[in-house]
Amino acid sequence: MASSSYSPHFLSLGIFFLLITTTSSEEESATIISRFQQYLQIDTAHPNPNYSLSTTFILSLAESIGLQYETLEFAKGKPVVILKWPGEKTQLSSILLNSHTDVVPSENHKWVHPPLSAHIDFNGDIYARGSQDMKCVGLQYLEAIKRLKRNGFKPVRTVYLSFVPDEEIGGVDGAGALANSKNFEKMNVAVVLDEGLASPNENYRVFYGERSPWWLVIKAVGSPAHGSKLYENSAMENLQKSLESVWRFRASQFDLLKSGLKEEGEVISVNPVFLKAGIPSPTVQMILFSFYLSLCPSTTYPSFCYQWN
Ligand SMILES: [Zn+2]
Protein backbone atom coordinates (compact mmCIF):
# COMPACT_ATOMS: atom_id res chain seq x y z
CA MET A 1 0.00 0.00 0.00
CA ALA A 2 1.36 3.40 -0.91
CA SER A 3 0.79 6.50 1.14
CA SER A 4 2.59 9.29 2.92
CA SER A 5 2.55 11.85 5.74
CA TYR A 6 -0.13 10.49 8.01
CA SER A 7 0.19 8.91 11.37
CA PRO A 8 -2.26 6.12 12.19
CA HIS A 9 -0.59 2.81 12.88
CA PHE A 10 -0.89 0.32 10.07
CA LEU A 11 -1.15 -3.28 11.10
CA SER A 12 -1.08 -6.05 8.58
CA LEU A 13 -3.47 -8.77 9.48
CA GLY A 14 -5.04 -11.58 7.57
CA ILE A 15 -8.27 -13.02 8.71
CA PHE A 16 -9.09 -11.77 12.13
CA PHE A 17 -12.75 -11.10 12.47
CA LEU A 18 -13.84 -14.67 11.90
CA LEU A 19 -12.11 -15.57 15.14
CA ILE A 20 -14.54 -13.49 17.14
CA THR A 21 -17.72 -14.43 15.40
CA THR A 22 -19.99 -17.40 15.72
CA THR A 23 -19.87 -20.44 13.50
CA SER A 24 -22.25 -20.38 10.59
CA SER A 25 -24.50 -23.08 9.23
CA GLU A 26 -23.34 -25.09 6.25
CA GLU A 27 -25.84 -23.36 4.04
CA GLU A 28 -24.60 -19.95 5.08
CA SER A 29 -21.00 -21.01 4.45
CA ALA A 30 -21.95 -22.03 0.92
CA THR A 31 -23.53 -18.62 0.30
CA ILE A 32 -20.46 -16.84 1.68
CA ILE A 33 -18.15 -18.90 -0.53
CA SER A 34 -20.26 -18.25 -3.60
CA ARG A 35 -20.19 -14.49 -2.86
CA PHE A 36 -16.41 -14.73 -2.58
CA GLN A 37 -16.31 -16.50 -5.96
CA GLN A 38 -18.37 -13.70 -7.51
CA TYR A 39 -15.87 -11.13 -6.26
CA LEU A 40 -12.97 -13.21 -7.62
CA GLN A 41 -14.63 -13.53 -11.01
CA ILE A 42 -14.60 -9.75 -11.48
CA ASP A 43 -11.59 -9.01 -13.62
CA THR A 44 -9.63 -6.36 -11.72
CA ALA A 45 -6.26 -7.40 -13.12
CA HIS A 46 -3.86 -4.79 -14.41
CA PRO A 47 -3.45 -3.20 -16.86
CA ASN A 48 -7.25 -2.81 -17.31
CA PRO A 49 -8.94 -3.48 -13.97
CA ASN A 50 -12.72 -3.33 -14.09
CA TYR A 51 -13.20 -1.11 -11.05
CA SER A 52 -16.71 -0.26 -12.05
CA LEU A 53 -17.88 -3.86 -11.54
CA SER A 54 -15.97 -4.33 -8.28
CA THR A 55 -17.45 -1.08 -6.96
CA THR A 56 -21.00 -2.13 -7.83
CA PHE A 57 -20.38 -5.49 -6.15
CA ILE A 58 -19.03 -3.94 -2.92
CA LEU A 59 -21.74 -1.29 -2.73
CA SER A 60 -24.53 -3.82 -3.14
CA LEU A 61 -23.04 -5.90 -0.33
CA ALA A 62 -22.70 -2.80 1.85
CA GLU A 63 -26.33 -1.97 1.22
CA SER A 64 -27.51 -5.46 2.11
CA ILE A 65 -25.52 -5.34 5.37
CA GLY A 66 -26.76 -1.86 6.19
CA LEU A 67 -23.49 0.04 6.08
CA GLN A 68 -23.18 3.68 5.03
CA TYR A 69 -21.12 4.18 1.91
CA GLU A 70 -19.56 6.67 -0.45
CA THR A 71 -17.33 6.44 -3.48
CA LEU A 72 -14.44 8.87 -3.85
CA GLU A 73 -12.66 9.35 -7.12
CA PHE A 74 -9.32 11.10 -6.76
CA ALA A 75 -8.35 9.99 -10.26
CA LYS A 76 -10.83 9.36 -13.05
CA GLY A 77 -11.97 5.75 -13.25
CA LYS A 78 -10.22 4.79 -10.01
CA PRO A 79 -12.86 4.61 -7.30
CA VAL A 80 -12.01 4.44 -3.61
CA VAL A 81 -14.99 2.88 -1.85
CA ILE A 82 -15.49 3.88 1.79
CA LEU A 83 -17.96 2.02 3.98
CA LYS A 84 -18.89 3.18 7.45
CA TRP A 85 -20.24 1.36 10.50
CA PRO A 86 -20.89 4.14 13.01
CA GLY A 87 -19.70 3.53 16.56
CA GLU A 88 -21.51 4.39 19.76
CA LYS A 89 -18.93 7.01 20.71
CA THR A 90 -18.39 9.04 17.57
CA GLN A 91 -16.00 11.39 19.37
CA LEU A 92 -13.43 8.57 19.61
CA SER A 93 -10.94 7.96 16.81
CA SER A 94 -11.92 5.27 14.34
CA ILE A 95 -10.69 1.92 13.03
CA LEU A 96 -10.02 1.48 9.33
CA LEU A 97 -10.04 -1.92 7.63
CA ASN A 98 -8.30 -1.59 4.29
CA SER A 99 -8.10 -3.88 1.29
CA HIS A 100 -7.25 -3.33 -2.36
CA THR A 101 -9.52 -4.36 -5.19
CA ASP A 102 -6.92 -4.72 -7.95
CA VAL A 103 -4.87 -7.82 -8.69
CA VAL A 104 -1.71 -8.54 -10.64
CA PRO A 105 -2.02 -9.92 -14.18
CA SER A 106 -1.83 -13.68 -14.77
CA GLU A 107 -0.50 -15.91 -17.52
CA ASN A 108 -3.60 -17.98 -18.19
CA HIS A 109 -1.82 -20.90 -19.85
CA LYS A 110 0.19 -21.55 -16.67
CA TRP A 111 -2.90 -22.05 -14.53
CA VAL A 112 -4.49 -25.42 -13.76
CA HIS A 113 -7.89 -23.66 -13.77
CA PRO A 114 -8.54 -20.29 -15.44
CA PRO A 115 -7.52 -17.49 -13.04
CA LEU A 116 -10.93 -15.81 -13.19
CA SER A 117 -12.97 -18.99 -12.85
CA ALA A 118 -12.74 -19.16 -9.03
CA HIS A 119 -12.94 -22.93 -9.48
CA ILE A 120 -13.28 -25.00 -6.30
CA ASP A 121 -11.62 -28.42 -6.35
CA PHE A 122 -12.55 -31.51 -4.32
CA ASN A 123 -10.39 -30.29 -1.40
CA GLY A 124 -12.29 -27.04 -1.23
CA ASP A 125 -9.34 -25.06 -2.59
CA ILE A 126 -10.33 -22.05 -4.68
CA TYR A 127 -8.26 -21.17 -7.73
CA ALA A 128 -8.37 -17.50 -8.64
CA ARG A 129 -6.10 -14.54 -9.11
CA GLY A 130 -6.51 -12.31 -6.07
CA SER A 131 -7.95 -15.03 -3.83
CA GLN A 132 -5.13 -14.40 -1.34
CA ASP A 133 -3.92 -10.98 -2.43
CA MET A 134 -6.27 -9.72 -1.21
CA LYS A 135 -9.90 -10.14 -2.07
CA CYS A 136 -10.28 -12.73 0.71
CA VAL A 137 -9.51 -10.10 3.34
CA GLY A 138 -11.94 -7.50 2.00
CA LEU A 139 -14.77 -10.01 1.86
CA GLN A 140 -14.00 -11.43 5.30
CA TYR A 141 -14.32 -7.96 6.78
CA LEU A 142 -17.77 -7.65 5.26
CA GLU A 143 -18.95 -11.14 6.19
CA ALA A 144 -17.70 -10.70 9.75
CA ILE A 145 -19.45 -7.35 10.13
CA LYS A 146 -22.61 -8.88 8.77
CA ARG A 147 -22.56 -11.56 11.49
CA LEU A 148 -21.60 -9.14 14.22
CA LYS A 149 -24.50 -6.87 13.28
CA ARG A 150 -26.88 -9.81 13.18
CA ASN A 151 -25.76 -10.81 16.68
CA GLY A 152 -26.55 -7.33 17.93
CA PHE A 153 -22.94 -6.21 18.38
CA LYS A 154 -22.43 -2.46 18.38
CA PRO A 155 -18.89 -1.11 18.02
CA VAL A 156 -17.76 1.54 20.46
CA ARG A 157 -15.63 3.22 17.81
CA THR A 158 -16.67 3.84 14.25
CA VAL A 159 -15.35 1.21 11.87
CA TYR A 160 -14.51 2.22 8.30
CA LEU A 161 -13.71 -0.07 5.41
CA SER A 162 -11.74 1.15 2.42
CA PHE A 163 -11.59 -0.71 -0.87
CA VAL A 164 -8.78 0.96 -2.78
CA PRO A 165 -7.59 0.68 -6.40
CA ASP A 166 -4.11 0.51 -7.87
CA GLU A 167 -2.23 -0.96 -4.91
CA GLU A 168 -0.35 -3.27 -7.23
CA ILE A 169 1.02 -0.33 -9.21
CA GLY A 170 2.00 1.87 -6.28
CA GLY A 171 -1.34 3.07 -4.91
CA VAL A 172 -0.72 6.74 -5.73
CA ASP A 173 -4.29 7.29 -7.00
CA GLY A 174 -5.80 4.96 -4.40
CA ALA A 175 -4.60 4.71 -0.79
CA GLY A 176 -2.02 7.46 -1.37
CA ALA A 177 -4.65 9.96 -2.52
CA LEU A 178 -7.04 8.92 0.23
CA ALA A 179 -4.38 9.32 2.92
CA ASN A 180 -3.68 12.88 1.78
CA SER A 181 -7.33 13.89 1.48
CA LYS A 182 -9.64 15.94 3.69
CA ASN A 183 -11.97 12.91 3.71
CA PHE A 184 -9.29 10.87 5.46
CA GLU A 185 -8.67 13.64 7.98
CA LYS A 186 -12.37 13.69 8.85
CA MET A 187 -12.38 9.93 9.36
CA ASN A 188 -10.10 10.49 12.37
CA VAL A 189 -8.40 7.11 11.99
CA ALA A 190 -6.39 5.73 14.90
CA VAL A 191 -5.51 2.31 13.62
CA VAL A 192 -5.53 0.63 10.22
CA LEU A 193 -5.62 -3.08 9.53
CA ASP A 194 -4.13 -3.86 6.16
CA GLU A 195 -2.72 -6.66 4.09
CA GLY A 196 -0.79 -9.57 5.60
CA LEU A 197 0.12 -13.08 4.61
CA ALA A 198 -2.42 -15.79 3.84
CA SER A 199 -2.47 -18.52 6.46
CA PRO A 200 -2.85 -22.22 5.65
CA ASN A 201 -4.14 -22.96 9.16
CA GLU A 202 -6.07 -21.30 12.00
CA ASN A 203 -3.18 -19.10 13.10
CA TYR A 204 -2.76 -15.60 11.72
CA ARG A 205 0.40 -13.59 11.79
CA VAL A 206 0.16 -9.92 12.62
CA PHE A 207 2.76 -7.55 11.21
CA TYR A 208 3.39 -4.21 12.82
CA GLY A 209 5.93 -2.75 10.43
CA GLU A 210 6.34 -2.06 6.79
CA ARG A 211 9.40 -2.34 4.59
CA SER A 212 9.95 0.74 2.50
CA PRO A 213 11.59 0.51 -0.90
CA TRP A 214 14.30 2.86 -2.06
CA TRP A 215 15.44 2.79 -5.62
CA LEU A 216 18.97 4.08 -5.78
CA VAL A 217 20.69 4.84 -9.05
CA ILE A 218 24.46 5.16 -9.05
CA LYS A 219 25.87 6.84 -12.09
CA ALA A 220 29.62 6.35 -12.36
CA VAL A 221 31.64 8.65 -14.54
CA GLY A 222 35.38 8.83 -15.08
CA SER A 223 38.17 10.45 -17.05
CA PRO A 224 38.21 9.54 -20.69
CA ALA A 225 41.44 8.05 -21.99
CA HIS A 226 42.72 5.87 -24.78
CA GLY A 227 42.41 2.10 -24.33
CA SER A 228 46.09 1.55 -25.17
CA LYS A 229 47.21 3.38 -22.01
CA LEU A 230 46.96 2.69 -18.30
CA TYR A 231 45.10 5.57 -16.65
CA GLU A 232 43.57 6.50 -13.31
CA ASN A 233 40.00 7.40 -12.35
CA SER A 234 38.14 5.38 -14.94
CA ALA A 235 34.35 5.08 -14.70
CA MET A 236 34.65 1.34 -14.13
CA GLU A 237 37.12 1.88 -11.29
CA ASN A 238 34.82 4.42 -9.63
CA LEU A 239 31.83 2.14 -9.97
CA GLN A 240 33.83 -0.70 -8.45
CA LYS A 241 34.52 1.39 -5.33
CA SER A 242 30.83 2.13 -4.85
CA LEU A 243 29.91 -1.49 -5.37
CA GLU A 244 32.45 -2.65 -2.85
CA SER A 245 30.89 -0.47 -0.15
CA VAL A 246 27.42 -1.69 -1.09
CA TRP A 247 28.52 -5.31 -0.84
CA ARG A 248 30.27 -4.70 2.50
CA PHE A 249 27.07 -3.22 3.92
CA ARG A 250 25.00 -6.07 2.48
CA ALA A 251 27.33 -8.66 4.01
CA SER A 252 27.10 -6.98 7.43
CA GLN A 253 23.29 -7.17 7.33
CA PHE A 254 23.38 -10.75 6.11
CA ASP A 255 25.77 -11.71 8.95
CA LEU A 256 23.28 -10.38 11.51
CA LEU A 257 20.58 -12.52 9.95
CA LYS A 258 22.68 -15.67 9.65
CA SER A 259 23.95 -15.41 13.22
CA GLY A 260 20.38 -15.14 14.49
CA LEU A 261 20.99 -11.74 16.09
CA LYS A 262 18.29 -10.19 13.90
CA GLU A 263 15.10 -11.41 12.28
CA GLU A 264 14.36 -11.20 8.57
CA GLY A 265 12.26 -8.07 9.04
CA GLU A 266 14.87 -6.28 11.15
CA VAL A 267 17.67 -5.99 8.64
CA ILE A 268 18.08 -3.79 5.60
CA SER A 269 18.10 -5.79 2.41
CA VAL A 270 20.14 -4.48 -0.46
CA ASN A 271 19.78 -6.22 -3.77
CA PRO A 272 21.39 -5.07 -7.02
CA VAL A 273 18.83 -5.60 -9.77
CA PHE A 274 20.01 -3.86 -12.89
CA LEU A 275 23.32 -2.99 -14.43
CA LYS A 276 23.71 -0.99 -17.56
CA ALA A 277 27.17 -0.41 -18.98
CA GLY A 278 27.46 2.57 -21.24
CA ILE A 279 29.36 3.26 -24.40
CA PRO A 280 31.63 0.50 -25.69
CA SER A 281 34.49 2.86 -26.44
CA PRO A 282 37.88 3.12 -24.77
CA THR A 283 37.79 6.88 -25.02
CA VAL A 284 34.36 7.84 -23.65
CA GLN A 285 33.05 5.96 -20.66
CA MET A 286 29.94 6.13 -18.58
CA ILE A 287 28.45 3.35 -16.56
CA LEU A 288 25.03 3.23 -14.99
CA PHE A 289 24.16 0.90 -12.22
CA SER A 290 21.05 0.70 -10.11
CA PHE A 291 20.05 -1.43 -7.17
CA TYR A 292 17.02 -1.96 -5.02
CA LEU A 293 17.33 -0.96 -1.41
CA SER A 294 14.50 -1.85 0.92
CA LEU A 295 14.65 -0.40 4.37
CA CYS A 296 13.79 -2.09 7.61
CA PRO A 297 10.36 -1.85 9.27
CA SER A 298 9.41 0.81 11.78
CA THR A 299 9.88 3.40 9.08
CA THR A 300 6.67 4.89 7.73
CA TYR A 301 5.79 4.78 4.07
CA PRO A 302 8.22 6.95 2.11
CA SER A 303 8.71 5.67 -1.35
CA PHE A 304 10.96 7.71 -3.54
CA CYS A 305 13.84 7.58 -5.91
CA TYR A 306 17.17 8.94 -4.86
CA GLN A 307 19.75 9.76 -7.44
CA TRP A 308 23.40 10.02 -6.62
CA ASN A 309 25.76 11.32 -9.26
ZN1 LIG B 1 -1.85 -7.03 -1.98
Coordinates of C-alpha atoms and ligand atoms in Angstrom, one line a residue:
M1 CA 0.0 0.0 0.0
A2 CA 1.4 3.4 -0.9
S3 CA 0.8 6.5 1.1
S4 CA 2.6 9.3 2.9
S5 CA 2.5 11.8 5.7
Y6 CA -0.1 10.5 8.0
S7 CA 0.2 8.9 11.4
P8 CA -2.3 6.1 12.2
H9 CA -0.6 2.8 12.9
F10 CA -0.9 0.3 10.1
L11 CA -1.2 -3.3 11.1
S12 CA -1.1 -6.0 8.6
L13 CA -3.5 -8.8 9.5
G14 CA -5.0 -11.6 7.6
I15 CA -8.3 -13.0 8.7
F16 CA -9.1 -11.8 12.1
F17 CA -12.8 -11.1 12.5
L18 CA -13.8 -14.7 11.9
L19 CA -12.1 -15.6 15.1
I20 CA -14.5 -13.5 17.1
T21 CA -17.7 -14.4 15.4
T22 CA -20.0 -17.4 15.7
T23 CA -19.9 -20.4 13.5
S24 CA -22.2 -20.4 10.6
S25 CA -24.5 -23.1 9.2
E26 CA -23.3 -25.1 6.2
E27 CA -25.8 -23.4 4.0
E28 CA -24.6 -19.9 5.1
S29 CA -21.0 -21.0 4.5
A30 CA -21.9 -22.0 0.9
T31 CA -23.5 -18.6 0.3
I32 CA -20.5 -16.8 1.7
I33 CA -18.2 -18.9 -0.5
S34 CA -20.3 -18.3 -3.6
R35 CA -20.2 -14.5 -2.9
F36 CA -16.4 -14.7 -2.6
Q37 CA -16.3 -16.5 -6.0
Q38 CA -18.4 -13.7 -7.5
Y39 CA -15.9 -11.1 -6.3
L40 CA -13.0 -13.2 -7.6
Q41 CA -14.6 -13.5 -11.0
I42 CA -14.6 -9.8 -11.5
D43 CA -11.6 -9.0 -13.6
T44 CA -9.6 -6.4 -11.7
A45 CA -6.3 -7.4 -13.1
H46 CA -3.9 -4.8 -14.4
P47 CA -3.4 -3.2 -16.9
N48 CA -7.2 -2.8 -17.3
P49 CA -8.9 -3.5 -14.0
N50 CA -12.7 -3.3 -14.1
Y51 CA -13.2 -1.1 -11.0
S52 CA -16.7 -0.3 -12.1
L53 CA -17.9 -3.9 -11.5
S54 CA -16.0 -4.3 -8.3
T55 CA -17.5 -1.1 -7.0
T56 CA -21.0 -2.1 -7.8
F57 CA -20.4 -5.5 -6.1
I58 CA -19.0 -3.9 -2.9
L59 CA -21.7 -1.3 -2.7
S60 CA -24.5 -3.8 -3.1
L61 CA -23.0 -5.9 -0.3
A62 CA -22.7 -2.8 1.9
E63 CA -26.3 -2.0 1.2
S64 CA -27.5 -5.5 2.1
I65 CA -25.5 -5.3 5.4
G66 CA -26.8 -1.9 6.2
L67 CA -23.5 0.0 6.1
Q68 CA -23.2 3.7 5.0
Y69 CA -21.1 4.2 1.9
E70 CA -19.6 6.7 -0.5
T71 CA -17.3 6.4 -3.5
L72 CA -14.4 8.9 -3.8
E73 CA -12.7 9.3 -7.1
F74 CA -9.3 11.1 -6.8
A75 CA -8.3 10.0 -10.3
K76 CA -10.8 9.4 -13.1
G77 CA -12.0 5.7 -13.3
K78 CA -10.2 4.8 -10.0
P79 CA -12.9 4.6 -7.3
V80 CA -12.0 4.4 -3.6
V81 CA -15.0 2.9 -1.9
I82 CA -15.5 3.9 1.8
L83 CA -18.0 2.0 4.0
K84 CA -18.9 3.2 7.5
W85 CA -20.2 1.4 10.5
P86 CA -20.9 4.1 13.0
G87 CA -19.7 3.5 16.6
E88 CA -21.5 4.4 19.8
K89 CA -18.9 7.0 20.7
T90 CA -18.4 9.0 17.6
Q91 CA -16.0 11.4 19.4
L92 CA -13.4 8.6 19.6
S93 CA -10.9 8.0 16.8
S94 CA -11.9 5.3 14.3
I95 CA -10.7 1.9 13.0
L96 CA -10.0 1.5 9.3
L97 CA -10.0 -1.9 7.6
N98 CA -8.3 -1.6 4.3
S99 CA -8.1 -3.9 1.3
H100 CA -7.3 -3.3 -2.4
T101 CA -9.5 -4.4 -5.2
D102 CA -6.9 -4.7 -8.0
V103 CA -4.9 -7.8 -8.7
V104 CA -1.7 -8.5 -10.6
P105 CA -2.0 -9.9 -14.2
S106 CA -1.8 -13.7 -14.8
E107 CA -0.5 -15.9 -17.5
N108 CA -3.6 -18.0 -18.2
H109 CA -1.8 -20.9 -19.8
K110 CA 0.2 -21.5 -16.7
W111 CA -2.9 -22.1 -14.5
V112 CA -4.5 -25.4 -13.8
H113 CA -7.9 -23.7 -13.8
P114 CA -8.5 -20.3 -15.4
P115 CA -7.5 -17.5 -13.0
L116 CA -10.9 -15.8 -13.2
S117 CA -13.0 -19.0 -12.8
A118 CA -12.7 -19.2 -9.0
H119 CA -12.9 -22.9 -9.5
I120 CA -13.3 -25.0 -6.3
D121 CA -11.6 -28.4 -6.3
F122 CA -12.6 -31.5 -4.3
N123 CA -10.4 -30.3 -1.4
G124 CA -12.3 -27.0 -1.2
D125 CA -9.3 -25.1 -2.6
I126 CA -10.3 -22.1 -4.7
Y127 CA -8.3 -21.2 -7.7
A128 CA -8.4 -17.5 -8.6
R129 CA -6.1 -14.5 -9.1
G130 CA -6.5 -12.3 -6.1
S131 CA -8.0 -15.0 -3.8
Q132 CA -5.1 -14.4 -1.3
D133 CA -3.9 -11.0 -2.4
M134 CA -6.3 -9.7 -1.2
K135 CA -9.9 -10.1 -2.1
C136 CA -10.3 -12.7 0.7
V137 CA -9.5 -10.1 3.3
G138 CA -11.9 -7.5 2.0
L139 CA -14.8 -10.0 1.9
Q140 CA -14.0 -11.4 5.3
Y141 CA -14.3 -8.0 6.8
L142 CA -17.8 -7.7 5.3
E143 CA -19.0 -11.1 6.2
A144 CA -17.7 -10.7 9.8
I145 CA -19.5 -7.3 10.1
K146 CA -22.6 -8.9 8.8
R147 CA -22.6 -11.6 11.5
L148 CA -21.6 -9.1 14.2
K149 CA -24.5 -6.9 13.3
R150 CA -26.9 -9.8 13.2
N151 CA -25.8 -10.8 16.7
G152 CA -26.5 -7.3 17.9
F153 CA -22.9 -6.2 18.4
K154 CA -22.4 -2.5 18.4
P155 CA -18.9 -1.1 18.0
V156 CA -17.8 1.5 20.5
R157 CA -15.6 3.2 17.8
T158 CA -16.7 3.8 14.2
V159 CA -15.4 1.2 11.9
Y160 CA -14.5 2.2 8.3
L161 CA -13.7 -0.1 5.4
S162 CA -11.7 1.2 2.4
F163 CA -11.6 -0.7 -0.9
V164 CA -8.8 1.0 -2.8
P165 CA -7.6 0.7 -6.4
D166 CA -4.1 0.5 -7.9
E167 CA -2.2 -1.0 -4.9
E168 CA -0.3 -3.3 -7.2
I169 CA 1.0 -0.3 -9.2
G170 CA 2.0 1.9 -6.3
G171 CA -1.3 3.1 -4.9
V172 CA -0.7 6.7 -5.7
D173 CA -4.3 7.3 -7.0
G174 CA -5.8 5.0 -4.4
A175 CA -4.6 4.7 -0.8
G176 CA -2.0 7.5 -1.4
A177 CA -4.6 10.0 -2.5
L178 CA -7.0 8.9 0.2
A179 CA -4.4 9.3 2.9
N180 CA -3.7 12.9 1.8
S181 CA -7.3 13.9 1.5
K182 CA -9.6 15.9 3.7
N183 CA -12.0 12.9 3.7
F184 CA -9.3 10.9 5.5
E185 CA -8.7 13.6 8.0
K186 CA -12.4 13.7 8.8
M187 CA -12.4 9.9 9.4
N188 CA -10.1 10.5 12.4
V189 CA -8.4 7.1 12.0
A190 CA -6.4 5.7 14.9
V191 CA -5.5 2.3 13.6
V192 CA -5.5 0.6 10.2
L193 CA -5.6 -3.1 9.5
D194 CA -4.1 -3.9 6.2
E195 CA -2.7 -6.7 4.1
G196 CA -0.8 -9.6 5.6
L197 CA 0.1 -13.1 4.6
A198 CA -2.4 -15.8 3.8
S199 CA -2.5 -18.5 6.5
P200 CA -2.9 -22.2 5.6
N201 CA -4.1 -23.0 9.2
E202 CA -6.1 -21.3 12.0
N203 CA -3.2 -19.1 13.1
Y204 CA -2.8 -15.6 11.7
R205 CA 0.4 -13.6 11.8
V206 CA 0.2 -9.9 12.6
F207 CA 2.8 -7.6 11.2
Y208 CA 3.4 -4.2 12.8
G209 CA 5.9 -2.7 10.4
E210 CA 6.3 -2.1 6.8
R211 CA 9.4 -2.3 4.6
S212 CA 9.9 0.7 2.5
P213 CA 11.6 0.5 -0.9
W214 CA 14.3 2.9 -2.1
W215 CA 15.4 2.8 -5.6
L216 CA 19.0 4.1 -5.8
V217 CA 20.7 4.8 -9.1
I218 CA 24.5 5.2 -9.1
K219 CA 25.9 6.8 -12.1
A220 CA 29.6 6.4 -12.4
V221 CA 31.6 8.7 -14.5
G222 CA 35.4 8.8 -15.1
S223 CA 38.2 10.5 -17.1
P224 CA 38.2 9.5 -20.7
A225 CA 41.4 8.0 -22.0
H226 CA 42.7 5.9 -24.8
G227 CA 42.4 2.1 -24.3
S228 CA 46.1 1.5 -25.2
K229 CA 47.2 3.4 -22.0
L230 CA 47.0 2.7 -18.3
Y231 CA 45.1 5.6 -16.7
E232 CA 43.6 6.5 -13.3
N233 CA 40.0 7.4 -12.4
S234 CA 38.1 5.4 -14.9
A235 CA 34.3 5.1 -14.7
M236 CA 34.6 1.3 -14.1
E237 CA 37.1 1.9 -11.3
N238 CA 34.8 4.4 -9.6
L239 CA 31.8 2.1 -10.0
Q240 CA 33.8 -0.7 -8.5
K241 CA 34.5 1.4 -5.3
S242 CA 30.8 2.1 -4.9
L243 CA 29.9 -1.5 -5.4
E244 CA 32.5 -2.7 -2.8
S245 CA 30.9 -0.5 -0.2
V246 CA 27.4 -1.7 -1.1
W247 CA 28.5 -5.3 -0.8
R248 CA 30.3 -4.7 2.5
F249 CA 27.1 -3.2 3.9
R250 CA 25.0 -6.1 2.5
A251 CA 27.3 -8.7 4.0
S252 CA 27.1 -7.0 7.4
Q253 CA 23.3 -7.2 7.3
F254 CA 23.4 -10.7 6.1
D255 CA 25.8 -11.7 9.0
L256 CA 23.3 -10.4 11.5
L257 CA 20.6 -12.5 10.0
K258 CA 22.7 -15.7 9.6
S259 CA 24.0 -15.4 13.2
G260 CA 20.4 -15.1 14.5
L261 CA 21.0 -11.7 16.1
K262 CA 18.3 -10.2 13.9
E263 CA 15.1 -11.4 12.3
E264 CA 14.4 -11.2 8.6
G265 CA 12.3 -8.1 9.0
E266 CA 14.9 -6.3 11.2
V267 CA 17.7 -6.0 8.6
I268 CA 18.1 -3.8 5.6
S269 CA 18.1 -5.8 2.4
V270 CA 20.1 -4.5 -0.5
N271 CA 19.8 -6.2 -3.8
P272 CA 21.4 -5.1 -7.0
V273 CA 18.8 -5.6 -9.8
F274 CA 20.0 -3.9 -12.9
L275 CA 23.3 -3.0 -14.4
K276 CA 23.7 -1.0 -17.6
A277 CA 27.2 -0.4 -19.0
G278 CA 27.5 2.6 -21.2
I279 CA 29.4 3.3 -24.4
P280 CA 31.6 0.5 -25.7
S281 CA 34.5 2.9 -26.4
P282 CA 37.9 3.1 -24.8
T283 CA 37.8 6.9 -25.0
V284 CA 34.4 7.8 -23.6
Q285 CA 33.0 6.0 -20.7
M286 CA 29.9 6.1 -18.6
I287 CA 28.4 3.4 -16.6
L288 CA 25.0 3.2 -15.0
F289 CA 24.2 0.9 -12.2
S290 CA 21.0 0.7 -10.1
F291 CA 20.1 -1.4 -7.2
Y292 CA 17.0 -2.0 -5.0
L293 CA 17.3 -1.0 -1.4
S294 CA 14.5 -1.8 0.9
L295 CA 14.6 -0.4 4.4
C296 CA 13.8 -2.1 7.6
P297 CA 10.4 -1.9 9.3
S298 CA 9.4 0.8 11.8
T299 CA 9.9 3.4 9.1
T300 CA 6.7 4.9 7.7
Y301 CA 5.8 4.8 4.1
P302 CA 8.2 6.9 2.1
S303 CA 8.7 5.7 -1.4
F304 CA 11.0 7.7 -3.5
C305 CA 13.8 7.6 -5.9
Y306 CA 17.2 8.9 -4.9
Q307 CA 19.7 9.8 -7.4
W308 CA 23.4 10.0 -6.6
N309 CA 25.8 11.3 -9.3
Ligands
ZN1 ZN -1.9 -7.0 -2.0

